[in-house]
Coordinates of C-alpha atoms in Angstrom, one line a residue:
Chain A
M1 CA -4.9 -11.1 36.9
L2 CA -4.5 -8.3 34.5
I3 CA -7.5 -7.2 32.4
E4 CA -6.1 -4.1 30.7
F5 CA -3.2 -1.7 30.9
S6 CA -3.2 1.7 29.2
V7 CA -0.6 4.4 28.9
K8 CA -0.6 7.9 27.5
N9 CA 2.1 10.5 26.9
F10 CA 4.9 8.3 28.0
L11 CA 8.1 7.9 25.9
S12 CA 6.9 7.2 22.3
F13 CA 3.3 6.7 23.3
K14 CA 1.8 10.2 22.8
D15 CA -1.8 9.0 22.4
K16 CA -3.5 6.5 24.7
V17 CA -2.7 2.9 23.9
T18 CA -4.3 -0.1 25.6
L19 CA -3.0 -3.7 26.0
S20 CA -6.0 -5.8 26.7
M21 CA -5.8 -9.3 28.2
E22 CA -9.5 -9.8 27.8
K23 CA -10.6 -12.7 25.6
G24 CA -12.0 -11.6 22.2
I25 CA -14.4 -13.4 20.0
G26 CA -13.7 -16.9 18.7
N27 CA -13.6 -20.2 20.5
E28 CA -10.3 -21.5 19.1
N29 CA -7.4 -22.5 21.4
L30 CA -9.6 -22.1 24.5
E31 CA -6.8 -23.6 26.6
N32 CA -5.1 -20.2 26.2
T33 CA -7.9 -18.5 28.0
I34 CA -9.0 -18.2 31.6
T35 CA -12.6 -18.6 32.4
N36 CA -13.5 -16.1 35.2
S37 CA -16.8 -14.9 36.7
I38 CA -15.7 -11.3 36.1
T39 CA -14.5 -11.6 32.6
D40 CA -12.7 -14.2 30.5
L41 CA -9.0 -13.5 30.1
L42 CA -5.9 -14.5 28.1
K43 CA -3.0 -16.4 29.6
T44 CA -0.4 -15.1 27.2
A45 CA 0.2 -12.2 24.8
A46 CA 3.0 -11.5 22.4
I47 CA 4.0 -8.1 21.2
Y48 CA 5.7 -7.7 17.8
G49 CA 7.2 -4.7 16.1
A50 CA 10.2 -3.4 14.2
N51 CA 13.2 -2.1 16.1
A52 CA 12.6 1.2 17.8
S53 CA 8.8 0.9 17.2
G54 CA 7.9 1.2 20.9
K55 CA 7.9 -2.5 22.0
S56 CA 10.3 -2.0 24.9
N57 CA 8.5 1.2 25.8
I58 CA 5.4 -0.8 26.8
L59 CA 7.6 -2.7 29.2
K60 CA 9.1 0.5 30.5
A61 CA 5.6 1.9 31.0
F62 CA 4.6 -1.1 33.1
T63 CA 7.9 -0.9 35.0
C64 CA 7.6 2.9 35.6
A65 CA 4.1 2.7 37.0
I66 CA 4.8 -0.4 39.2
L67 CA 8.0 1.1 40.6
M68 CA 6.2 4.4 41.5
I69 CA 3.5 2.5 43.3
R70 CA 6.0 0.2 45.2
N71 CA 8.4 3.0 46.1
S72 CA 6.1 5.9 46.7
N73 CA 6.6 5.6 50.5
L74 CA 10.3 5.7 50.1
I75 CA 10.7 8.9 48.0
S76 CA 11.8 12.0 49.9
I77 CA 9.6 15.1 49.9
D78 CA 11.7 16.8 47.2
G79 CA 12.5 13.5 45.4
K80 CA 11.9 13.2 41.6
W81 CA 10.6 10.2 39.6
D82 CA 13.3 10.7 37.0
F83 CA 12.4 7.7 34.9
I84 CA 8.9 9.1 34.0
K85 CA 9.3 10.8 30.7
P86 CA 6.5 12.2 28.5
F87 CA 6.4 12.2 24.7
L88 CA 9.0 14.9 23.9
F89 CA 8.6 15.5 20.2
D90 CA 5.6 17.7 20.7
E91 CA 5.4 21.2 22.2
N92 CA 2.1 20.5 24.0
S93 CA 2.7 17.0 25.3
K94 CA 6.2 17.5 26.6
N95 CA 4.9 19.6 29.5
K96 CA 2.0 17.4 30.3
P97 CA 1.9 14.5 32.8
S98 CA 2.1 10.8 31.7
E99 CA -1.0 8.7 32.4
F100 CA -1.2 5.0 33.5
E101 CA -4.3 2.9 34.0
F102 CA -4.5 -0.7 35.2
I103 CA -7.7 -2.8 35.3
F104 CA -7.1 -6.0 37.2
I105 CA -8.4 -8.6 39.5
A106 CA -7.0 -8.9 43.0
N107 CA -8.6 -11.3 45.5
N108 CA -11.5 -11.9 43.2
I109 CA -12.4 -8.2 43.0
K110 CA -12.0 -6.1 39.9
Y111 CA -10.2 -2.8 40.3
R112 CA -9.4 0.2 38.1
Y113 CA -6.5 2.2 39.2
F114 CA -5.5 5.4 37.3
F115 CA -2.9 8.0 37.9
S116 CA -1.2 10.8 36.0
A117 CA 2.2 12.2 37.0
D118 CA 5.3 13.8 35.9
A119 CA 8.8 13.6 37.6
S120 CA 7.8 16.0 40.4
R121 CA 4.2 15.4 41.3
I122 CA 1.1 13.3 41.0
Y123 CA -1.8 15.1 39.3
D124 CA -4.8 12.8 39.2
E125 CA -5.3 9.4 40.9
T126 CA -8.4 7.2 41.2
L127 CA -9.1 3.8 42.5
D128 CA -12.4 2.1 41.8
A129 CA -13.4 -1.3 43.2
Y130 CA -16.1 -3.4 41.5
Y131 CA -17.8 -5.1 44.5
S132 CA -20.8 -5.4 42.1
Q133 CA -21.2 -4.6 38.4
K134 CA -21.1 -0.9 39.2
P135 CA -17.8 0.6 40.4
T136 CA -17.4 1.9 43.9
N137 CA -15.0 4.8 44.1
I138 CA -12.4 4.3 46.9
F139 CA -10.7 7.7 46.3
T140 CA -10.3 10.3 43.6
R141 CA -7.5 12.8 43.6
T142 CA -7.4 15.8 41.2
K143 CA -5.1 18.8 40.8
T144 CA -2.5 17.0 43.0
N145 CA -4.0 18.0 46.4
I146 CA -7.8 17.8 46.0
Y147 CA -9.2 14.5 47.3
E148 CA -12.7 13.1 47.2
F149 CA -13.9 10.1 49.3
S150 CA -17.3 8.6 49.0
N151 CA -16.8 6.4 52.1
D152 CA -14.5 6.4 55.2
K153 CA -13.9 10.2 55.0
N154 CA -12.9 10.2 58.7
K155 CA -10.1 7.7 58.1
L156 CA -8.9 9.0 54.7
E157 CA -9.0 12.8 55.1
P158 CA -6.2 12.8 57.7
L159 CA -4.1 10.5 55.5
A160 CA -4.6 12.8 52.5
A161 CA -3.6 15.8 54.5
T162 CA -0.2 14.2 55.2
N163 CA 0.4 12.9 51.7
T164 CA 3.0 14.8 49.7
E165 CA 2.6 15.9 46.1
N166 CA 5.0 13.3 44.8
K167 CA 3.5 10.3 46.6
L168 CA 0.8 8.1 45.3
F169 CA -2.2 7.9 47.7
L170 CA -2.7 4.2 47.0
S171 CA 0.6 3.6 48.7
T172 CA 0.1 6.1 51.5
A173 CA -3.3 4.8 52.4
T174 CA -2.2 1.2 52.4
T175 CA 0.9 2.1 54.5
W176 CA -1.5 3.5 57.1
N177 CA -3.4 0.3 57.1
Y178 CA -6.5 1.3 55.1
D179 CA -8.1 -2.0 54.2
K180 CA -9.9 -1.1 51.0
T181 CA -6.7 -0.2 49.2
K182 CA -4.7 -3.1 50.5
D183 CA -5.5 -5.8 48.0
A184 CA -4.9 -3.4 45.1
F185 CA -1.6 -2.3 46.5
L186 CA -0.5 -5.8 47.2
W187 CA -1.3 -6.8 43.6
F188 CA 1.3 -4.3 42.5
L189 CA 3.7 -5.4 45.1
T190 CA 3.6 -9.2 44.7
T191 CA 1.7 -10.2 41.6
I192 CA 2.9 -8.1 38.6
D193 CA 6.6 -8.0 37.6
T194 CA 8.6 -6.9 34.7
Y195 CA 11.9 -8.4 33.4
T196 CA 14.3 -7.1 30.8
S197 CA 16.4 -10.3 30.8
F198 CA 17.2 -13.5 32.6
N199 CA 20.9 -13.0 32.6
K200 CA 21.1 -12.5 36.3
I201 CA 20.0 -14.9 39.0
S202 CA 18.7 -13.3 42.2
D203 CA 20.3 -14.1 45.5
K204 CA 17.1 -15.6 46.7
D205 CA 17.1 -18.1 43.8
L206 CA 20.7 -19.0 44.4
I207 CA 19.9 -19.6 48.1
D208 CA 17.0 -21.8 47.0
Y209 CA 19.2 -23.8 44.7
S210 CA 22.0 -24.1 47.4
N211 CA 19.5 -25.2 50.1
N212 CA 19.1 -28.3 48.1
D213 CA 15.5 -27.3 47.3
K214 CA 14.8 -30.7 45.7
E215 CA 11.7 -29.4 43.9
L216 CA 13.5 -26.5 42.3
K217 CA 16.4 -28.7 41.2
K218 CA 14.0 -31.2 39.8
F219 CA 12.1 -28.5 38.0
A220 CA 15.3 -26.9 36.6
L221 CA 16.7 -30.3 35.5
K222 CA 13.4 -31.1 33.8
L223 CA 13.4 -27.8 32.0
L224 CA 17.0 -28.3 30.8
K225 CA 16.1 -31.8 29.7
E226 CA 13.0 -30.6 27.8
S227 CA 15.3 -28.1 26.2
D228 CA 17.5 -30.9 25.0
I229 CA 20.3 -29.9 27.4
L230 CA 21.5 -33.0 29.2
I231 CA 22.5 -31.9 32.7
K232 CA 22.6 -34.7 35.3
D233 CA 22.8 -32.5 38.4
I234 CA 23.1 -29.0 39.8
F235 CA 25.5 -28.0 42.6
V236 CA 25.2 -24.5 44.1
D237 CA 27.4 -23.3 47.0
Y238 CA 26.2 -20.0 48.4
Y239 CA 27.6 -18.4 51.5
E240 CA 27.7 -15.0 52.9
E241 CA 30.9 -13.8 54.6
K242 CA 30.9 -10.8 57.0
K243 CA 33.5 -8.4 55.9
V244 CA 34.4 -7.0 59.4
D245 CA 32.4 -6.3 62.5
R246 CA 31.1 -2.8 62.0
T247 CA 30.2 -0.7 64.9
M248 CA 27.1 1.5 65.0
K249 CA 29.4 4.4 64.5
D250 CA 30.8 3.0 61.3
I251 CA 27.3 2.4 60.0
L252 CA 26.2 5.9 60.8
T253 CA 29.3 7.5 59.5
S254 CA 29.1 5.7 56.1
S255 CA 25.4 6.4 55.8
L256 CA 25.9 10.1 56.7
L257 CA 28.7 10.4 54.1
G258 CA 26.4 8.7 51.6
I259 CA 28.7 5.6 51.3
N260 CA 26.8 2.5 50.5
E261 CA 29.1 0.0 52.0
K262 CA 28.0 -3.6 52.0
D263 CA 29.1 -5.4 55.1
K264 CA 28.9 -8.8 53.4
N265 CA 30.8 -10.7 50.8
I266 CA 28.7 -13.1 48.8
N267 CA 30.5 -16.2 47.5
V268 CA 28.8 -18.3 44.9
N269 CA 30.0 -21.4 43.1
I270 CA 27.8 -23.2 40.7
E271 CA 28.7 -26.4 38.9
L272 CA 26.6 -28.4 36.5
E273 CA 27.2 -32.1 36.1
H274 CA 27.3 -33.5 32.6
E275 CA 27.1 -37.2 31.7
V276 CA 28.9 -38.5 28.7
I277 CA 29.2 -41.9 27.2
D278 CA 32.6 -42.8 25.7
E279 CA 33.3 -45.0 22.7
N280 CA 33.4 -48.2 24.9
N281 CA 29.9 -47.3 26.1
N282 CA 31.1 -46.4 29.6
T283 CA 29.3 -43.5 31.3
H284 CA 31.4 -40.7 32.9
T285 CA 30.2 -37.6 34.8
Y286 CA 32.0 -34.3 34.6
K287 CA 31.4 -31.1 36.4
L288 CA 31.5 -27.8 34.5
N289 CA 31.7 -24.4 36.1
F290 CA 28.6 -22.3 35.5
N291 CA 30.7 -19.6 33.8
D292 CA 31.8 -22.0 31.2
E293 CA 28.2 -23.1 30.3
S294 CA 26.4 -21.8 27.2
S295 CA 24.4 -18.6 27.5
G296 CA 21.2 -20.7 26.8
T297 CA 21.9 -23.0 29.7
K298 CA 22.5 -20.0 32.0
V299 CA 19.2 -18.4 31.0
L300 CA 17.4 -21.6 31.6
F301 CA 19.0 -21.9 35.0
A302 CA 17.8 -18.4 35.9
L303 CA 14.4 -19.0 34.3
A304 CA 13.6 -22.2 36.2
P305 CA 12.9 -20.6 39.6
F306 CA 10.9 -17.8 37.9
L307 CA 8.8 -20.3 36.0
K308 CA 8.3 -22.5 39.0
R309 CA 7.0 -19.6 41.1
S310 CA 4.7 -18.5 38.2
F311 CA 3.0 -21.9 38.3
E312 CA 2.7 -21.9 42.1
K313 CA 1.1 -18.5 42.7
T314 CA -0.8 -16.3 40.3
K315 CA 1.5 -13.8 38.6
V316 CA 1.5 -11.3 35.8
I317 CA 4.9 -11.4 34.1
V318 CA 6.0 -8.9 31.5
V319 CA 9.2 -9.8 29.7
D320 CA 11.2 -7.9 27.1
E321 CA 12.4 -10.0 24.2
L322 CA 11.7 -13.4 25.7
E323 CA 13.7 -15.2 23.0
R324 CA 17.0 -13.5 24.1
S325 CA 19.6 -16.4 24.2
L326 CA 16.9 -19.0 23.7
H327 CA 16.2 -21.1 20.7
P328 CA 12.8 -20.3 19.0
T329 CA 11.4 -23.7 19.8
L330 CA 12.3 -23.2 23.4
V331 CA 10.4 -20.0 23.5
E332 CA 7.4 -21.8 22.0
F333 CA 7.8 -24.5 24.8
I334 CA 7.7 -21.8 27.5
I335 CA 4.5 -20.3 26.1
K336 CA 2.9 -23.7 25.9
L337 CA 3.7 -24.2 29.6
F338 CA 1.8 -21.0 30.4
N339 CA -1.1 -21.9 28.2
N340 CA -1.3 -25.5 29.6
E341 CA -4.0 -25.7 32.3
K342 CA -2.4 -28.7 34.0
I343 CA 0.9 -26.9 34.4
N344 CA -0.3 -23.3 34.9
K345 CA -3.0 -24.2 37.3
V346 CA -3.0 -20.8 39.0
N347 CA -3.6 -18.9 35.8
S348 CA -0.5 -16.8 35.7
Q349 CA -0.2 -14.5 32.7
L350 CA 2.8 -14.0 30.5
I351 CA 3.2 -10.8 28.3
F352 CA 6.3 -10.5 26.2
T353 CA 7.8 -8.6 23.4
T354 CA 9.5 -10.6 20.7
H355 CA 10.8 -10.9 17.1
A356 CA 10.3 -14.7 17.0
T357 CA 8.1 -15.1 13.9
N358 CA 7.9 -18.8 14.4
L359 CA 5.4 -18.1 17.1
L360 CA 3.1 -16.3 14.6
N361 CA 1.0 -19.4 14.2
L362 CA -2.7 -19.6 15.0
E363 CA -2.1 -23.1 16.4
I364 CA -0.1 -21.6 19.2
F365 CA -1.9 -18.3 19.7
R366 CA -5.4 -17.0 19.3
R367 CA -6.0 -13.9 17.1
D368 CA -6.5 -11.8 20.3
Q369 CA -3.2 -12.7 21.8
I370 CA -0.9 -11.1 19.2
W371 CA -0.1 -7.4 19.4
F372 CA 1.9 -5.0 17.2
T373 CA 3.7 -1.8 17.8
E374 CA 4.3 0.6 15.0
K375 CA 6.0 4.0 15.0
N376 CA 4.9 6.7 12.6
P377 CA 8.2 7.8 11.1
N378 CA 6.9 11.3 10.5
N379 CA 5.8 12.2 14.0
G380 CA 7.6 9.6 16.1
I381 CA 4.3 8.4 17.7
S382 CA 4.0 4.7 18.5
R383 CA 0.7 2.8 18.3
L384 CA -0.2 -0.6 19.8
Y385 CA -2.9 -2.7 18.2
P386 CA -3.9 -6.4 18.2
L387 CA -4.1 -8.9 15.3
D388 CA -7.9 -9.3 15.9
S389 CA -8.4 -5.7 14.9
F390 CA -8.0 -7.0 11.3
S391 CA -10.3 -9.4 9.6
I392 CA -8.3 -12.6 9.9
R393 CA -9.3 -16.0 8.6
K394 CA -9.2 -18.8 11.1
D395 CA -6.7 -20.6 8.8
E396 CA -4.7 -17.6 7.8
N397 CA -0.9 -17.9 7.6
I398 CA -0.2 -15.0 9.9
Q399 CA 3.5 -15.5 9.7
K400 CA 3.4 -14.8 6.0
G401 CA 0.9 -12.0 6.5
Y402 CA 3.2 -10.4 9.0
I403 CA 6.4 -10.8 6.9
N404 CA 4.5 -9.5 3.9
G405 CA 3.7 -6.4 5.9
R406 CA -0.1 -6.9 5.8
Y407 CA -0.5 -6.0 9.5
G408 CA 2.3 -3.3 9.6
A409 CA 4.8 -3.4 12.4
V410 CA 7.6 -4.6 10.2
P411 CA 10.6 -2.6 9.2
F412 CA 10.6 -1.2 5.6
I413 CA 13.9 -2.2 4.2
N414 CA 15.0 -1.5 0.6
D415 CA 17.3 -3.6 -1.5
V416 CA 21.0 -3.2 -0.8
D417 CA 21.8 -1.8 -4.2
L418 CA 19.4 1.1 -3.5
W419 CA 21.7 1.9 -0.5
L420 CA 24.6 2.1 -2.9
E421 CA 22.7 4.4 -5.3
D422 CA 22.0 6.7 -2.3
K423 CA 25.7 7.4 -1.9
Chain B
M1 CA -16.8 -5.8 30.1
A2 CA -16.0 -6.8 26.6
R3 CA -12.7 -6.4 24.7
R4 CA -12.8 -3.1 22.9
Q5 CA -11.2 -2.8 19.5
V6 CA -11.1 -0.5 16.5
K7 CA -11.3 -2.4 13.3
K8 CA -8.5 -1.9 10.9
K9 CA -7.8 -2.6 7.3
K10 CA -4.9 -4.8 6.3
K11 CA -2.1 -2.8 4.6
P12 CA -2.3 -2.9 0.8
L13 CA -0.2 -5.2 -1.2
I14 CA 0.6 -5.4 -4.9
V15 CA 2.0 -8.6 -6.3
I16 CA 3.6 -8.6 -9.7
C17 CA 4.6 -11.5 -11.9
S18 CA 7.0 -10.6 -14.7
E19 CA 9.3 -12.6 -16.8
G20 CA 12.6 -12.9 -14.9
G21 CA 11.0 -12.0 -11.5
K22 CA 13.6 -10.1 -9.4
K23 CA 15.9 -9.9 -12.4
S24 CA 13.4 -8.2 -14.7
S25 CA 13.3 -4.6 -15.8
E26 CA 9.8 -4.4 -14.2
Y27 CA 11.3 -5.3 -10.8
F28 CA 14.0 -2.7 -11.0
Y29 CA 11.4 -0.1 -12.0
F30 CA 8.4 -0.9 -9.7
R31 CA 10.5 -1.5 -6.5
N32 CA 10.9 2.3 -6.4
Y33 CA 7.1 2.6 -5.7
S34 CA 7.2 0.2 -2.7
S35 CA 6.8 2.0 0.6
R36 CA 6.1 1.4 4.3
N37 CA 2.4 1.5 3.6
L38 CA 2.4 -0.2 0.2
R39 CA 4.3 -3.4 -0.3
I40 CA 5.1 -4.4 -3.9
Q41 CA 6.2 -8.0 -4.2
F42 CA 7.4 -10.0 -7.1
S43 CA 6.4 -13.6 -7.4
T44 CA 9.0 -16.3 -8.0
G45 CA 9.3 -18.9 -10.7
N46 CA 11.4 -19.7 -13.8
S47 CA 8.7 -19.9 -16.5
T48 CA 8.8 -17.6 -19.4
D49 CA 5.6 -18.6 -21.3
P50 CA 2.3 -17.0 -20.2
K51 CA 0.7 -20.3 -19.0
G52 CA 3.8 -21.3 -17.0
M53 CA 4.1 -17.8 -15.5
L54 CA 0.4 -17.9 -14.4
E55 CA 1.0 -21.3 -12.8
D56 CA 4.1 -20.0 -11.0
L57 CA 2.1 -17.0 -9.8
L58 CA -0.8 -19.1 -8.5
K59 CA 1.7 -21.3 -6.7
Y60 CA 3.4 -18.2 -5.2
L61 CA 0.0 -16.7 -4.1
D62 CA -0.8 -20.0 -2.4
N63 CA 2.5 -20.3 -0.7
E64 CA 2.4 -16.8 0.6
D65 CA -1.3 -17.2 1.6
I66 CA -2.3 -14.2 -0.4
K67 CA -6.0 -14.8 -0.7
S68 CA -7.3 -12.3 1.7
E69 CA -10.4 -10.4 0.8
D70 CA -9.2 -6.8 1.0
N71 CA -6.7 -4.4 -0.3
F72 CA -4.5 -6.2 -2.8
K73 CA -3.9 -6.2 -6.5
I74 CA -2.2 -8.9 -8.5
F75 CA -0.7 -8.1 -11.9
L76 CA 0.7 -10.5 -14.5
I77 CA 3.0 -8.4 -16.7
L78 CA 3.6 -9.9 -20.1
D79 CA 5.4 -8.8 -23.3
T80 CA 3.7 -9.8 -26.6
D81 CA 7.1 -9.9 -28.4
L82 CA 4.8 -9.3 -31.5
D83 CA 4.7 -13.1 -31.5
E84 CA 1.3 -14.6 -32.7
H85 CA 1.8 -17.8 -30.8
R86 CA 2.5 -15.9 -27.6
I87 CA -0.5 -13.6 -28.1
E88 CA -2.7 -16.7 -28.5
E89 CA -1.3 -18.1 -25.3
I90 CA -2.0 -14.9 -23.5
K91 CA -5.6 -15.0 -24.7
K92 CA -5.9 -18.6 -23.5
I93 CA -5.1 -17.7 -19.9
E94 CA -7.4 -14.6 -19.7
S95 CA -10.4 -16.3 -18.2
E96 CA -8.2 -18.2 -15.6
C97 CA -6.7 -14.8 -14.6
I98 CA -10.2 -13.2 -14.2
K99 CA -11.2 -16.1 -12.0
N100 CA -8.2 -15.6 -9.8
N101 CA -8.5 -11.8 -9.6
I102 CA -5.3 -11.3 -11.6
E103 CA -5.1 -8.4 -14.0
I104 CA -3.0 -9.0 -17.2
I105 CA -0.8 -6.1 -18.2
T106 CA 0.7 -6.3 -21.7
S107 CA 3.2 -4.3 -23.7
S108 CA 4.0 -4.5 -27.4
P109 CA 6.6 -5.4 -28.3
T110 CA 8.1 -5.2 -24.8
F111 CA 7.9 -3.4 -21.4
E112 CA 10.7 -1.0 -22.3
I113 CA 8.3 0.7 -24.7
W114 CA 7.0 2.3 -21.5
Y115 CA 10.5 3.9 -20.9
I116 CA 10.5 5.2 -24.5
M117 CA 7.1 6.8 -23.9
H118 CA 8.9 8.9 -21.2
Y119 CA 11.0 10.5 -24.0
R120 CA 8.4 11.0 -26.7
N121 CA 4.9 10.3 -27.9
N122 CA 5.6 9.4 -31.5
K123 CA 7.8 7.0 -33.5
L124 CA 7.0 4.3 -31.0
T125 CA 6.6 1.5 -33.5
F126 CA 9.4 -1.1 -33.5
K127 CA 9.8 -4.4 -35.2
T128 CA 11.3 -6.4 -32.3
S129 CA 11.8 -6.1 -28.6
K130 CA 15.5 -5.9 -29.3
D131 CA 15.0 -2.8 -31.4
V132 CA 13.2 -1.1 -28.5
K133 CA 16.1 -1.8 -26.1
K134 CA 18.6 -0.6 -28.7
E135 CA 16.6 2.7 -29.1
L136 CA 16.5 3.1 -25.4
Q137 CA 20.3 2.8 -25.3
S138 CA 20.5 5.6 -27.8
L139 CA 18.3 7.7 -25.5
Y140 CA 20.1 6.8 -22.3
S141 CA 23.6 5.3 -23.0
Q142 CA 23.9 3.5 -19.6
Y143 CA 20.7 1.6 -20.0
T144 CA 20.7 -2.1 -19.0
E145 CA 17.7 -4.1 -17.6
S146 CA 19.0 -3.7 -14.0
V147 CA 19.6 0.1 -14.2
N148 CA 17.3 2.1 -12.0
M149 CA 15.4 3.9 -14.9
Y150 CA 12.9 5.2 -12.5
K151 CA 15.4 7.8 -11.2
I152 CA 16.2 8.9 -14.7
I153 CA 12.7 9.2 -16.1
K154 CA 10.4 9.9 -13.1
N155 CA 9.8 13.5 -14.0
S156 CA 8.3 12.5 -17.3
T157 CA 6.0 9.8 -16.0
D158 CA 2.9 11.9 -16.4
N159 CA 3.6 12.3 -20.0
A160 CA 4.2 8.6 -20.5
R161 CA 0.9 7.8 -18.7
K162 CA -0.9 10.2 -21.0
T163 CA 0.7 8.7 -24.2
A164 CA 0.0 5.1 -23.2
Y165 CA -3.6 5.9 -22.2
L166 CA -4.3 7.9 -25.4
L167 CA -2.8 5.1 -27.6
E168 CA -5.0 2.5 -25.8
K169 CA -8.1 4.7 -26.2
Q170 CA -7.4 5.0 -29.9
I171 CA -6.9 1.2 -30.3
I172 CA -10.2 0.6 -28.6
K173 CA -11.9 3.3 -30.7
N174 CA -10.6 1.7 -33.8
N175 CA -12.0 -1.7 -32.7
E176 CA -8.5 -3.1 -32.9
D177 CA -7.3 -6.1 -30.9
L178 CA -5.2 -4.5 -28.1
L179 CA -2.9 -7.5 -27.8
R180 CA -2.0 -7.2 -31.5
A181 CA -1.6 -3.5 -31.5
N182 CA 1.9 -2.2 -32.0
P183 CA 2.8 -0.3 -30.0
H184 CA 0.9 -0.4 -26.7
T185 CA 1.4 -0.8 -23.0
N186 CA -1.0 -0.6 -20.1
I187 CA 1.7 -0.4 -17.5
Y188 CA 0.0 2.8 -16.5
K189 CA -2.7 0.7 -14.9
V190 CA -0.3 -0.5 -12.3
L191 CA 0.6 3.1 -11.4
E192 CA -3.2 3.8 -11.2
A193 CA -3.5 1.0 -8.6
I194 CA -0.4 2.4 -6.7
D195 CA -2.0 5.9 -6.7
E196 CA -5.3 4.5 -5.4
F197 CA -3.6 2.6 -2.5
N198 CA -1.5 5.6 -1.6
K199 CA -4.6 7.8 -1.3
E200 CA -5.8 5.6 1.6
K201 CA -4.6 6.3 5.1
Y202 CA -3.4 3.3 7.1
Q203 CA -3.0 4.6 10.6

């Protein structure tokens, strides 16, 4: 579970900003919170902001850090992390590393993991584990190549000696089977994920659908039904076809020439069965090809396996513009699924950016679950702050307050006739 | 560990109720002062009498949930039209306005006297509101209620503020009834509130 995520000097975030999933004060909507022996947490958080205010950059910061941790072992010795980009509109910051910090719970232990890096190298890196109230430092790395270990020096020093400047030590130590970094690394590998959209369905999900996974079909049909889309059944044909038998020589030649040649053709056919009642009250069923379905139906079809997984195993899901292709009431429904303790029994967390003002309602969210991004138009710096940093009445109409600009994070748009005057 | 947070102030808001709402001269003037850090909103409603306008304004404030404790100002901008009945009506709603934290801003005979004060500080007495608008047209031939006068007169606003303030000071000194004084306008008080809000930093 995520407690806090901070980022500094990355894209529009020049100064450190922190997204906290810790429960704030107030006992309203307690079903939206997770009671935990370490600290009480929030199940969901929504991030609002004008266009180009930095909302998506939060998601990019999560993605950048997670991808670096996951792929550190795959990067070549001279490889560059091209997607890591500092705040560029400042002579000082543009040459400094970006900083990322995660505070999270993995296997009932709280961890704090921090690293600073630019495209070419890692500068600082620290992992602390909280086996008790006080942190135990697992490793500290400074100035790229200086390592400090309070325990297990014999094991870790040889690993540090082989680690390259562009690899994260968290990944290297875990690859070499060091047990005290394993849970933290696995949290990044399997628990936290970011999504920019649900327009594509992964091959794994298609295989699950095609294998007649009754539970998945049942879940998807229920989700579609709750969304007022009446689909009777789902049929997925998924089969892989070998292109040709390739010899080892073919494989080596193509890889030496840098040709990424797939040796499989994937064939997918999806049909959804609709039931209609004619004027004589007779029921008929018709199958419609997936390509002809509405974009909302397609998104729900892709969303179903993702939601099902989230309610089976604890996940932290970060989504950009959750409402894309979805009706606002459906977005509200998805949030309520996450907040519902009988459905989300495993305490998965959902963090999403959105423009959906219908969700700005203190009956849906607590004051600590709503966040805003605002960019200073003069210096281009984005800030991130929660609604509970303001004095908000428990019965305040926060939708009106947001639209009226009381919390910032809304675009400032003049009347159209002033546009004409500016000609 | 406990959730850390820096306390912030809500961004300021000015709500104005004027006769004609978003079709009034006040709207076309004051919208120029609205900015990213200071919203200026106009209430809705069709009333033209002071009591009805106040009711419309209270309804608007309730609908928009504007009852927060910090950082807002509400102005009810009224013309006296040099009309005794209207002046009496304005006096009747004064205590209700104070109760609801609403400041009444009046002009005699009409808001446009504020524009004239940008051109001169004498010969400001007119018999009717129509005469004021007629005079304004002679000063700026393209004048209509919806024209953006702010752009035309903004460089003289300091002078107008001074004229309006000195006139008001004199009226008070003479122990005259402000509402019955012709001419007068305390529109400058709205600008004082705007200045005050703009001084604050909302970062």
